[in-house]
Coordinates of C-alpha atoms in Angstrom, one line a residue:
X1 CA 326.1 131.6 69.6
X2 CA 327.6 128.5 68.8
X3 CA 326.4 124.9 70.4
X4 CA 327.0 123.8 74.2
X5 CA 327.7 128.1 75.2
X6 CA 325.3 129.1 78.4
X7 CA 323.4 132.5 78.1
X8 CA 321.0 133.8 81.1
X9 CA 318.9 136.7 81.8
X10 CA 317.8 138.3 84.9
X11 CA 314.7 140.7 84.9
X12 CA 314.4 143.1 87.3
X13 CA 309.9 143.4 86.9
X14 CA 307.8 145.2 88.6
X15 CA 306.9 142.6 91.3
X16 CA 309.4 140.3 90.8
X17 CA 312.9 139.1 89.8
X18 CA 313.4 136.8 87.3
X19 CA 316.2 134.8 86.4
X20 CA 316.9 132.5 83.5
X21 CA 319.7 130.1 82.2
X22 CA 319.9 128.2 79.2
X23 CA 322.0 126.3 77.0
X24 CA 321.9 126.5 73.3
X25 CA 321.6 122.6 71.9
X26 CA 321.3 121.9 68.2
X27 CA 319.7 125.0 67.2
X28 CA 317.7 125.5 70.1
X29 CA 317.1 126.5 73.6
X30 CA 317.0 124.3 76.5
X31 CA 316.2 125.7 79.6
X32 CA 318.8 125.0 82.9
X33 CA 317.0 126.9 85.6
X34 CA 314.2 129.4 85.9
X35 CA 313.2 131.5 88.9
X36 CA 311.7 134.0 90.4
X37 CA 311.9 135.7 93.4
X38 CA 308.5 137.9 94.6
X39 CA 309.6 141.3 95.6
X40 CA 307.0 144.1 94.4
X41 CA 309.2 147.5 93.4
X42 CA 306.3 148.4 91.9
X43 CA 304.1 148.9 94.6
X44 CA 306.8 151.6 95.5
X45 CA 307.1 153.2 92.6
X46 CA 303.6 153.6 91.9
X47 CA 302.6 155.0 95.7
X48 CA 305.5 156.8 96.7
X49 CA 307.0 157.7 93.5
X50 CA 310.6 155.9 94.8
X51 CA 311.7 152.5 95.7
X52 CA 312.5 152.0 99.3
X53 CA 315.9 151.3 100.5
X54 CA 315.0 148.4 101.9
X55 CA 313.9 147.1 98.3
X56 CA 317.0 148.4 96.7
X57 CA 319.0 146.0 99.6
X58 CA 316.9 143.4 98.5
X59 CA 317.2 143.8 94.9
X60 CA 320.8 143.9 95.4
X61 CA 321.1 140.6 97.3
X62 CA 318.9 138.9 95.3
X63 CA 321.2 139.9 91.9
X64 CA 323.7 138.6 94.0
X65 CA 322.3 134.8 94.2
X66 CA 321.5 135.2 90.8
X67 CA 324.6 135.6 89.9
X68 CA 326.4 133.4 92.0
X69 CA 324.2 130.6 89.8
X70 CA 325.5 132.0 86.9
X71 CA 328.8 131.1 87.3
X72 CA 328.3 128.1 88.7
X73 CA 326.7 126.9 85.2
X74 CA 329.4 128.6 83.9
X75 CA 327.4 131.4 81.7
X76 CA 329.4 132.8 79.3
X77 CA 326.6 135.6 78.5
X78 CA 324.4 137.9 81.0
X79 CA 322.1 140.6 80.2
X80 CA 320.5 142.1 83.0
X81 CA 317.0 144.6 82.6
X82 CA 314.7 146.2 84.4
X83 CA 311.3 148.0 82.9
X84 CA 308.4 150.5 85.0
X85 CA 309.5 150.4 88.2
X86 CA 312.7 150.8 87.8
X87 CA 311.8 153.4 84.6
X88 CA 309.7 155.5 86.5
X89 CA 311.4 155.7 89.9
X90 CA 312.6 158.8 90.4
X91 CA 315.7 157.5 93.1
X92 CA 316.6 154.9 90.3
X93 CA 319.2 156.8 89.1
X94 CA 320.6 155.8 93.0
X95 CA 319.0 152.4 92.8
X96 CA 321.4 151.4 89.8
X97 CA 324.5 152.9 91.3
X98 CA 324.1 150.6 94.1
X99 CA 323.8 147.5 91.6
X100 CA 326.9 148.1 90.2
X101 CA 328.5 148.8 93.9
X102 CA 327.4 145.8 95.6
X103 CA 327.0 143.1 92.5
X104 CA 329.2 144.4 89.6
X105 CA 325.9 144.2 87.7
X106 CA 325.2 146.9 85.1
X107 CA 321.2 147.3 84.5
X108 CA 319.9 148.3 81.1
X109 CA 316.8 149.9 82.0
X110 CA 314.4 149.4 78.6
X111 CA 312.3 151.9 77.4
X112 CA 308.6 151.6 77.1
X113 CA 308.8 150.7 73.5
X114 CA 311.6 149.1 73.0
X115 CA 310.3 146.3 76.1
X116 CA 307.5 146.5 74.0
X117 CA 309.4 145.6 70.4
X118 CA 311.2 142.7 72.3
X119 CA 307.9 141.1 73.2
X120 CA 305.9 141.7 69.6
X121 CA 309.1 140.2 67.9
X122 CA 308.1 137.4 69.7
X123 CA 304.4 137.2 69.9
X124 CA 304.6 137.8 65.6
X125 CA 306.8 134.8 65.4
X126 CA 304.6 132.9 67.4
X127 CA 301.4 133.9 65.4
X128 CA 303.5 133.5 61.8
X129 CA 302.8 129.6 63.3
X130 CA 299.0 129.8 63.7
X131 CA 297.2 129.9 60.2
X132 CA 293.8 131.5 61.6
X133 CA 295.5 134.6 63.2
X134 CA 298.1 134.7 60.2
X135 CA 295.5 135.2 57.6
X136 CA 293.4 137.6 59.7
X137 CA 293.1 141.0 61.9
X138 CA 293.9 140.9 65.6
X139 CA 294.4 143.3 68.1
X140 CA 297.6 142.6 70.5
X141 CA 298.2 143.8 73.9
X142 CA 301.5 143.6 76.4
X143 CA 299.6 143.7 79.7
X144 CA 302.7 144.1 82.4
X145 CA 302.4 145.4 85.7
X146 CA 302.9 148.6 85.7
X147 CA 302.4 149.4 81.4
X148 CA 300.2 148.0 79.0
X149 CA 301.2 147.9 74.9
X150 CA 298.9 147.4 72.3
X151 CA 299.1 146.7 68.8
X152 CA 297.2 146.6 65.7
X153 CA 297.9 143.5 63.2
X154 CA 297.0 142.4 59.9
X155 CA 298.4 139.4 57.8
X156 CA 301.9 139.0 59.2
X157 CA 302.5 142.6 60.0
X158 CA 302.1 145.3 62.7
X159 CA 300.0 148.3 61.5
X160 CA 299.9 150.7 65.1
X161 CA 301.2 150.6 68.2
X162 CA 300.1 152.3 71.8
X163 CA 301.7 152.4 74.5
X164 CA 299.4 152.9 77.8
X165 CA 300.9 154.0 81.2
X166 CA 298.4 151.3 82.6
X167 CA 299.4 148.0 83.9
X168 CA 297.2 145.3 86.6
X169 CA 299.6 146.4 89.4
X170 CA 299.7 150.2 88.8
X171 CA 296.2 150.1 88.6
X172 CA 295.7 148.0 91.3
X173 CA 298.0 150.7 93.6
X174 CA 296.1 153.7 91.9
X175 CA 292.5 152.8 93.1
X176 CA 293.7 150.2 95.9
X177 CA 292.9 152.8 98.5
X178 CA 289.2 152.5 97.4
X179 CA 288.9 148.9 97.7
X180 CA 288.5 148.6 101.5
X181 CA 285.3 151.5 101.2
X182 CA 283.6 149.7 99.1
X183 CA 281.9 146.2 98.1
X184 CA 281.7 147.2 94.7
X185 CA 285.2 148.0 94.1
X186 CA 285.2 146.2 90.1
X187 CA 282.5 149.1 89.7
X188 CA 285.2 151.6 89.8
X189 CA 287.7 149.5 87.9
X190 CA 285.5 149.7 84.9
X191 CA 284.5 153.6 85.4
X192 CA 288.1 154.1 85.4
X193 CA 288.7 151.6 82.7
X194 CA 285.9 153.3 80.7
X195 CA 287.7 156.3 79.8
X196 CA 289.7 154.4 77.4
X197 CA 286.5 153.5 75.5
X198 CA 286.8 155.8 72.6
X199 CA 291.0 156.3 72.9
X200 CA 291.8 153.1 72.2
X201 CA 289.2 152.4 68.5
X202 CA 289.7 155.8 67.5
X203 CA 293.8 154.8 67.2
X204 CA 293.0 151.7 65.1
X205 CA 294.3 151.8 61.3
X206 CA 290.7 149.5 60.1
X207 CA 287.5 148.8 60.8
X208 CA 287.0 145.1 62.4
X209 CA 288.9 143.1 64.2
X210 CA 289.3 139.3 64.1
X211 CA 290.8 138.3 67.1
X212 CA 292.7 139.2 70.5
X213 CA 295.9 138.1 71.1
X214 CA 297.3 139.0 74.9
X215 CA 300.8 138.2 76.9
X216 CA 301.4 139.3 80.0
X217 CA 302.3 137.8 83.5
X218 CA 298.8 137.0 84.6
X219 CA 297.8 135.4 81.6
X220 CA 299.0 131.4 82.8
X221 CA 297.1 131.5 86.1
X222 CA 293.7 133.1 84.0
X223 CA 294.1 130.6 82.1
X224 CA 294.3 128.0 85.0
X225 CA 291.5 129.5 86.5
X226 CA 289.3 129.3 83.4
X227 CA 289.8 126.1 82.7
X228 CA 291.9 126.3 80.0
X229 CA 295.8 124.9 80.1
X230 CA 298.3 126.7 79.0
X231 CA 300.1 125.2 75.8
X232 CA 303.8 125.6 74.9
X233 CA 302.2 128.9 72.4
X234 CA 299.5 130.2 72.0
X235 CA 296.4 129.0 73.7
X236 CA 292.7 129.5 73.2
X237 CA 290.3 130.9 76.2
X238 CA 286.9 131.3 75.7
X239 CA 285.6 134.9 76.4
X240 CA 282.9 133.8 78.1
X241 CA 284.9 131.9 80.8
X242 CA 287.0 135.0 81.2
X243 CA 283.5 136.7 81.7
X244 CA 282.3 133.8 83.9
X245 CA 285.4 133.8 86.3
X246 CA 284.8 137.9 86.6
X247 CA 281.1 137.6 87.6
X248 CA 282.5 135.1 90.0
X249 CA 285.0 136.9 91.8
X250 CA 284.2 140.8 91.2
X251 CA 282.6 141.2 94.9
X252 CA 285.0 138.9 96.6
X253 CA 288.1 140.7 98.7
X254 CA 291.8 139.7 97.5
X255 CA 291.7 137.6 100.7
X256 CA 288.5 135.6 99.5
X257 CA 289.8 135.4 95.9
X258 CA 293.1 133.8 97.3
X259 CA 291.5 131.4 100.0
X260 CA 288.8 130.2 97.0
X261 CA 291.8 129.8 94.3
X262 CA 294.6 128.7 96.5
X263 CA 296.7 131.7 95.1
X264 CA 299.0 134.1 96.7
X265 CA 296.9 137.1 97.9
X266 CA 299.7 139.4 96.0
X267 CA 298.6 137.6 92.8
X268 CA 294.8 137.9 94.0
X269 CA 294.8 141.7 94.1
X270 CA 296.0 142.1 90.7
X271 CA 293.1 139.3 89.5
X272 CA 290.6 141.6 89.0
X273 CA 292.4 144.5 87.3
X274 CA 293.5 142.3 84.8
X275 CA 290.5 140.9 84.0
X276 CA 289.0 144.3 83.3
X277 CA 291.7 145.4 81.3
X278 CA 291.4 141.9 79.1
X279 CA 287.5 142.3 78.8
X280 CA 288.0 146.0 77.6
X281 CA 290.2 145.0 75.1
X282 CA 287.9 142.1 74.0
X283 CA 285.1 144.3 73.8
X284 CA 286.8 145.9 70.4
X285 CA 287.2 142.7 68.3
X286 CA 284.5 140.6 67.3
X287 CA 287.1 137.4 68.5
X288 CA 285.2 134.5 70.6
X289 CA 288.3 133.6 72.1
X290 CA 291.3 134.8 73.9
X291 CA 294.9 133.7 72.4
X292 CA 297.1 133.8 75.2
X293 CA 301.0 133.7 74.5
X294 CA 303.3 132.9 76.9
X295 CA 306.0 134.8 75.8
X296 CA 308.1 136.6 78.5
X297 CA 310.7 139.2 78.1
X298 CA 313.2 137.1 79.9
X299 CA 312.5 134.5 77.0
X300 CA 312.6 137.2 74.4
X301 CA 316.1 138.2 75.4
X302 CA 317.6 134.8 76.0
X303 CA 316.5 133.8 72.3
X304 CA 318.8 137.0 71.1
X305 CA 321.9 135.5 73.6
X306 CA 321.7 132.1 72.2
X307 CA 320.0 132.0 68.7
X308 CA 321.7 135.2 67.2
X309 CA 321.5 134.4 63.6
X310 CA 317.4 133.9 64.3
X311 CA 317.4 136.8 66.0
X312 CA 319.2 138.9 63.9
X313 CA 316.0 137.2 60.9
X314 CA 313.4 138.3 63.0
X315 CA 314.9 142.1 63.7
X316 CA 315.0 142.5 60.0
X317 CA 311.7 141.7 59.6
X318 CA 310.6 143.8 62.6
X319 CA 311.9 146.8 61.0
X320 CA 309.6 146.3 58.0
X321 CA 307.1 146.3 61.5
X322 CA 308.1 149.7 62.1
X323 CA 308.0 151.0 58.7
X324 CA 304.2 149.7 58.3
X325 CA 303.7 151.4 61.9
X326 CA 305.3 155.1 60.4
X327 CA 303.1 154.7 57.5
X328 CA 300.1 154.7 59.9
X329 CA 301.4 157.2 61.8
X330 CA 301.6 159.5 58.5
X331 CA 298.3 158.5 57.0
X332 CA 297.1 159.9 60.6
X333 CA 298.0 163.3 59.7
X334 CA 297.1 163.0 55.9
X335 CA 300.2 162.8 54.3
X336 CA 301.7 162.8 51.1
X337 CA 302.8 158.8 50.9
X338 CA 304.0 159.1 47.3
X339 CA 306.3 161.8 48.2
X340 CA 307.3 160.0 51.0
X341 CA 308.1 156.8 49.3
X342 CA 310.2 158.9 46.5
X343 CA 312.2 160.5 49.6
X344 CA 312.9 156.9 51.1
X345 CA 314.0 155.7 47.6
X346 CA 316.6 158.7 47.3
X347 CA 318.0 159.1 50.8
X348 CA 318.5 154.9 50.3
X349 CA 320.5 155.3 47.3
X350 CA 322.5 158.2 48.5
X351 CA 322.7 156.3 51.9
X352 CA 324.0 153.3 51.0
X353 CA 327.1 154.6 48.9
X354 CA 327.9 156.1 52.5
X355 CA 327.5 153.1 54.6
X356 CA 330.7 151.7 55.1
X357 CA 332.8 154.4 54.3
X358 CA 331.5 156.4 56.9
X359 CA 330.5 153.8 59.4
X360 CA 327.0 154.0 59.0
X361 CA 324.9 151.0 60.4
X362 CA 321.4 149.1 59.7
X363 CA 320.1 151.2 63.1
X364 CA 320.9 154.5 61.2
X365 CA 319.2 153.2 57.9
X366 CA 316.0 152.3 60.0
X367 CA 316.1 155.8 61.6
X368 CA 316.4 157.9 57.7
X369 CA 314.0 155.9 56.5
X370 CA 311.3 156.4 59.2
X371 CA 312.5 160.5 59.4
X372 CA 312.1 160.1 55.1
X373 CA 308.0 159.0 55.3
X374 CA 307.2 161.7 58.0
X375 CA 308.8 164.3 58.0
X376 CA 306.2 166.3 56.5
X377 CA 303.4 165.4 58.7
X378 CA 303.8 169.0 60.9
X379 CA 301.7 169.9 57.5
X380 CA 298.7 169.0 59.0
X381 CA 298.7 171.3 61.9
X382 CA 301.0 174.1 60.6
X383 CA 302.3 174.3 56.7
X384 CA 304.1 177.6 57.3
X385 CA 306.4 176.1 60.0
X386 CA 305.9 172.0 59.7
X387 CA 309.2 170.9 60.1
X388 CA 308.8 172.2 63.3
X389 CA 305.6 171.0 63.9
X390 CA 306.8 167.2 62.7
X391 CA 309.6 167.7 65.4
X392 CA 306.7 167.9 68.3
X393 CA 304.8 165.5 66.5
X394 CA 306.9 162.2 66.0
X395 CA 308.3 163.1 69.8
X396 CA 304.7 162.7 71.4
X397 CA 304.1 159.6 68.9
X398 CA 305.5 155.5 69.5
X399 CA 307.3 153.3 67.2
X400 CA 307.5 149.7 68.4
X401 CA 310.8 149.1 69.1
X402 CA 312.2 152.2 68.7
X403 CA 314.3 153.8 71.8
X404 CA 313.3 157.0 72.8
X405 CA 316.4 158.4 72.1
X406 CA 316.2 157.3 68.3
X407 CA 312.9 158.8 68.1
X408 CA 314.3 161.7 69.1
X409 CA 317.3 161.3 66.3
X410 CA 314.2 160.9 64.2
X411 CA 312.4 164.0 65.5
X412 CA 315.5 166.1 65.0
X413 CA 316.4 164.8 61.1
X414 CA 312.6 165.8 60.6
X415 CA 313.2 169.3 62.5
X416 CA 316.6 169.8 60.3
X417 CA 315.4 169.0 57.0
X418 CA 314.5 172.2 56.7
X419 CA 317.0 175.5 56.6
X420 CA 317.4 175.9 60.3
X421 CA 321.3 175.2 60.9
X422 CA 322.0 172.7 63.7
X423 CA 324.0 174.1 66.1
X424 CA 325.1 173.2 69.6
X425 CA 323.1 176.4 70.8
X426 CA 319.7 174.8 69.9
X427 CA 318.0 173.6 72.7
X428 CA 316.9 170.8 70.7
X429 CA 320.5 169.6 70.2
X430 CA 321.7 171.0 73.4
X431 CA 321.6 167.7 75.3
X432 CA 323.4 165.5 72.9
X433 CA 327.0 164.7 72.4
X434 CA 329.3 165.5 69.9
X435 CA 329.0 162.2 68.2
X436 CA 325.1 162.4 68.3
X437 CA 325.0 166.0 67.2
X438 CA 327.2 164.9 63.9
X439 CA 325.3 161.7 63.8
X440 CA 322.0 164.1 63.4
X441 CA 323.7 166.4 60.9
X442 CA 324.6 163.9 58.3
X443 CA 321.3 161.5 58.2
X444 CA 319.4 165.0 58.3
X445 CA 322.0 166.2 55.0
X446 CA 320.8 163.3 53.4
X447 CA 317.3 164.0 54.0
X448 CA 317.4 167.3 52.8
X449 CA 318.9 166.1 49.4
X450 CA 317.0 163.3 48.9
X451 CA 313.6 165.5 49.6
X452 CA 315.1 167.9 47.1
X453 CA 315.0 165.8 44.2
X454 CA 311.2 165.5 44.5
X455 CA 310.7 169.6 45.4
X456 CA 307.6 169.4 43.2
X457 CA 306.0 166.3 45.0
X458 CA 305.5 164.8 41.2
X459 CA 307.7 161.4 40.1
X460 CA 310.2 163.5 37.6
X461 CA 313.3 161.4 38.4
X462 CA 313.3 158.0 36.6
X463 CA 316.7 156.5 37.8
X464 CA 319.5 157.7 40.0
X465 CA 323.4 156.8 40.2
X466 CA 325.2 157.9 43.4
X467 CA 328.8 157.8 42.6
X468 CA 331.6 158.4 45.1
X469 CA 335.0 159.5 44.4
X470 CA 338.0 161.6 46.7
X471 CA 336.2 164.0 48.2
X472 CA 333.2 164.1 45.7
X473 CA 329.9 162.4 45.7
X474 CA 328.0 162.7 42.4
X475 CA 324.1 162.5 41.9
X476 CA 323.3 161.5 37.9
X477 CA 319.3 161.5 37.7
X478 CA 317.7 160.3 34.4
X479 CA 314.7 162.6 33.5
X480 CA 312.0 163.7 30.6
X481 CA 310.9 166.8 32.1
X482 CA 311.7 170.5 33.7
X483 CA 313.9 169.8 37.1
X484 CA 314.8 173.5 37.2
X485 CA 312.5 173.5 40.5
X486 CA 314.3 170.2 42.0
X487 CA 318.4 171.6 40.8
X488 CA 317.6 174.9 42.6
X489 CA 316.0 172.9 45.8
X490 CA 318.9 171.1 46.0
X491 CA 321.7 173.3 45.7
X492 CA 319.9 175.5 48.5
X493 CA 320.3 172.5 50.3
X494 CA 323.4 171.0 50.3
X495 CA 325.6 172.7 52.3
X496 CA 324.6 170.8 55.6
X497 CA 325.6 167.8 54.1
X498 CA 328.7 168.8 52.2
X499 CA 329.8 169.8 56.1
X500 CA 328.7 167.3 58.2
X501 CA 330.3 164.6 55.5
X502 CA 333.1 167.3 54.0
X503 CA 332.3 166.2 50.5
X504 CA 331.3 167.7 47.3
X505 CA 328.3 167.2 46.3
X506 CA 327.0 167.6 42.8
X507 CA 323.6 166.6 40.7
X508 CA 323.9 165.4 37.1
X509 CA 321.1 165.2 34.7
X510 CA 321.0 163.1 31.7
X511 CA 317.4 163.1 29.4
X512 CA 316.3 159.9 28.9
X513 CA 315.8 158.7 25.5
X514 CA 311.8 159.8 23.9
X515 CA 310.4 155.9 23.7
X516 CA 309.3 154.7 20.5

């Protein structure tokens, strides 16, 4: 967005909305208002399973002021999201209809890891700036209200990710009931914490970790409390302050934690599950310190309004994220990463002589290449039947950043690479549109010729040409050796994607010269 142009942001949060508005000024973001107005959603979600129509009216009128700001600094961009509350509510189907009735305000409502990917964009770009967490390990986590994310990071790239249906406020409202029986209530906060003991190592790609990098919406007042101000980035809190300022108030009621502070007793209730869930998380690195970022999804998404060409970069890079994370996820179930690497290389080639012609984009690139590295991983629990085991697999899996309905695209490419025909009648596919159903067809024709031309899982092709002409698409490969296997794979093959794209297809060998 060029110069002087106005972008905002309101964030519908689990126990509160946020708004922001800022103007883009040489290259960067300066910040016209920021608010936010208390209202916990969450605790309705998380108790009752719904949010409460009185909520919904509120939600609705405070939109309303928020919006009426807007346009009184003129905003030329809005993007309005929600995340768990609104995710997990099962009225918020209702919820949203009446945002759009009484504000003309249409909600995105972000899935668990693509909130997630939004804030690690963020946090990476952060850390790219700090030369002892560049250089080393570190474990990340998201701790929000009603989710926590956490990520596994080494030199500049992510590695893993987890996402945790765990947050302070959803684990407040889980064992909240408890609290008043009890003057030991951060007992049960670790015994329930405790069960994530041996989840949470055993998902790690390496050994140890360096440091302990957290954001969430806690993470400014803990730092207050401790002593420690906040910095424009990333800040450094000791561990054992953290520890110190649990000892101090783990037998104190919300109401005693609030009077002692001077906080909110809303904000005091969620104190000490946050600082369990920090201390757990500590406990796995060997890091002294806490680096607390500041980053908020309401920041995130206002850097994509108004910095577009920067945020455009950092997506780029971010995919190379997800690849590294897909990797990790295959190396989980012991799979071939040559073969994988060949596949990528072949469905690229073939890929990108389709892109424009057939309006392919960078989204659908991301998608083949991830469905290209695993879509043998099913191997591991069945090899008879793996493509559909990879189907189940990659769906019960997370890729930061990636939608759940891309994963799915992902899943079904995987699921179709084989011989099964896609068809309308599959339950699988059932659920999807025509356009998606098509979209499916032709990455998943790709996949299956691509995966072809290494049907031996041993490097026989040296160099491919992908040449399109009419109606024909023509495959020369360069090759020394026997590739009687790889024509016969891929002839088998082809017909899915001679449909879905109604072109020819045909494979050309040429021998490569013997070398002197």
């Amino acid at each position: 967005m060029s110069d002087g142009k106005v972008g905002a942001v309101i964030n519908i949060s689990s126990n509160a909305l946020f708004l922001i508005i800022g103007e883009c000024k040489a290259g960067k973001i300066k910040i016209l208002e920021s608010l936010e107005y208390p209202l916990s959603i969450g605790r309705d979600t998380f108790n009752t399973g719904r949010v409460s129509q009185e909520k919904i009216e509120k939600t609705c009128k405070i939109i309303k002021g928020f919006k009426k700001l807007t346009r009184e600094y003129k905003v030329a961009s809005l993007r309005t999201v929600a995340t768990t509350a609104v995710r997990e509510a099962i009225n918020r189907d209702y919820l949203l209809d009446q945002i759009v009735g009484k504000t003309r305000t249409k909600v995105r409502v972000l899935d668990d890891s693509e909130e997630k990917g939004i804030i690690y964009r963020e946090m990476l770009s952060e850390m790219s700036r700090n030369e002892e967490l560049q250089k080393n390990k570190a474990l990340i986590a998201y701790i929000g209200t009603g989710s926590l994310g956490v990520a596994w990071y080494k030199r500049g790239r992510l590695y893993s990710t987890q996402n945790i249906k765990l947050g302070s406020l959803k684990l407040t409202e889980l064992l909240g009931e408890l609290q008043s029986k009890t003057n030991r209530f951060h007992q049960i906060v670790e015994d329930y914490l405790s069960s994530f003991k041996e989840m949470i190592p055993k998902s790690s790609p390496f050994g140890k970790i360096d440091h302990f990098v957290v954001c969430g919406q806690e993470i400014e007042i803990i730092a207050s409390l401790c002593a420690t101000s906040a910095g424009t980035e990333i800040t450094q809190i000791p561990i054992a302050k953290l520890d110190e300022l649990y000892d101090n108030l783990k037998s104190k009621t919300p109401s005693e934690v609030a009077q002692m502070y001077g906080i909110d007793e809303e904000v005091a209730e969620i104190l000490l599950p946050s600082l369990g869930i920090y201390r757990l998380l500590a406990s796995f690195t060997r890091s002294k310190y806490i680096y607390a970022s500041r980053v908020t999804l309401q920041d995130a998404l206002l850097k994509e309004i108004l910095l577009t060409r920067e945020a455009k970069k950092r997506l780029e890079s971010f995919r190379e994220d997800i690849i590294q994370c897909a990797r990790t996820l295959g190396k989980r179930f012991f799979f071939d990463e040559e073969h994988g690497n060949r596949v990528v290389r072949n469905a690229m080639a073939i890929f990108q002589k389709l892109k424009t012609p057939y309006g392919l984009d960078e989204n659908d690139a991301l998608i083949l290449k991830v469905a290209s590295l695993v879509h043998d991983i099913g191997k591991y629990v069945n090899f008879t039947e793996h493509y559909r085991r990879s189907y189940e697999l990659i769906r019960g899996s997370n890729l930061p950043g990636v939608s759940q309905a891309d994963l799915e695209t992902i899943a079904l490419i995987s699921l179709f690479h084989s011989n099964l025909v896609p068809s309308e009648s599959d339950p699988a596919l059932g659920l999807l549109s025509m356009e998606q159903r098509v979209r499916v067809s032709k990455l998943a024709g790709i996949l299956r010729l691509a995966d072809a031309l290494d049907r031996s899982h041993s490097e026989k092709i040296d160099v491919m040409k992908v040449r399109m002409k009419d109606n024909e698409i023509s495959l020369t490969i360069h090759s020394r050796e026997d590739i009687l296997l790889e024509e016969w794979a891929f002839n088998s093959k082809a017909r899915l994607f001679e449909e879905a794209f109604g072109l020819k297809v045909n494979l050309k060998k040429k021998v490569n010269p013997v070398e002197s």
